Short mmCIF file of C-alpha atoms in Angstrom, two decimals:
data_model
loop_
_atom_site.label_atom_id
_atom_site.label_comp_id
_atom_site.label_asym_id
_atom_site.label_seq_id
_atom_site.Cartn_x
_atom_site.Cartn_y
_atom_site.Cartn_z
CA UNK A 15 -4.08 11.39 32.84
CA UNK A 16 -4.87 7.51 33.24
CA UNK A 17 -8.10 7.96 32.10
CA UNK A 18 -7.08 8.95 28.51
CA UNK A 19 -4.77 6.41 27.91
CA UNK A 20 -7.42 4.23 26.45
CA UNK A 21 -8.54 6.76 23.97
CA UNK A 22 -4.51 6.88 22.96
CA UNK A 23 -3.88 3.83 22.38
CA UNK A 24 -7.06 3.73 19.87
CA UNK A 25 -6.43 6.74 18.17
CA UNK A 26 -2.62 4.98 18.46
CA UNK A 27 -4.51 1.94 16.73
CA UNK A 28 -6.06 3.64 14.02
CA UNK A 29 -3.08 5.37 12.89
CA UNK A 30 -1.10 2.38 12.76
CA UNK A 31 -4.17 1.00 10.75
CA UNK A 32 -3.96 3.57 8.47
CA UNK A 33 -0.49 3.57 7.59
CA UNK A 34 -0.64 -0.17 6.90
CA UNK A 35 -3.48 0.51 4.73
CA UNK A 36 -1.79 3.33 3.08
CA UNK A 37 1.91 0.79 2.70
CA UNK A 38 -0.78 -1.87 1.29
CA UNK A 39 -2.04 0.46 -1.29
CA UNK A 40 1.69 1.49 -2.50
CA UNK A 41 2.67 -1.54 -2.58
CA UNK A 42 -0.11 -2.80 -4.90
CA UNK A 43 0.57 -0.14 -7.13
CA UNK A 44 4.09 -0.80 -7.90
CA UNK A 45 2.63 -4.28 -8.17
CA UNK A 46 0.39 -2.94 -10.96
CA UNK A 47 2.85 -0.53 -12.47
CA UNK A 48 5.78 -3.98 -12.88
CA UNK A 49 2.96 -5.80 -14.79
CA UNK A 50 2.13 -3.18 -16.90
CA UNK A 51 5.74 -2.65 -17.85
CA UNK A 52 6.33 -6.18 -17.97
CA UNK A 53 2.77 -6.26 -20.53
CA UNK A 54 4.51 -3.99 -22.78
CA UNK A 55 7.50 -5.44 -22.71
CA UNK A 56 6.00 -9.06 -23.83
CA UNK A 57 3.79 -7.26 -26.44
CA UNK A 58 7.07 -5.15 -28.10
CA UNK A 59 8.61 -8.73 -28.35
CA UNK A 60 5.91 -10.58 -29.61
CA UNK A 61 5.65 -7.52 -32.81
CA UNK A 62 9.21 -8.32 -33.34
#
């Protein structure tokens, strides 16, 4: 049983890697969706 525990704890690694990268890319994407609200926003104001 020892003798797997390395290979768990990188296959631990890499899912922990992967949900990071997954939090990273939601996170940018609200990001991108607030700017392009906020674009819109400034652009219905400035045809007013």
């Amino acid at each position: 049983m020892k003798q797997n525990l390395p290979a768990a704890h990188a296959i631990i690694a890499q899912i922990q890697g992967s949900l990071l990268l997954l939090k990273v890319t939601q996170d940018l994407n609200v990001l991108e969706s607030n700017f392009d609200l906020l674009k819109t926003i400034f652009e219905k104001v400035g045809e007013k």
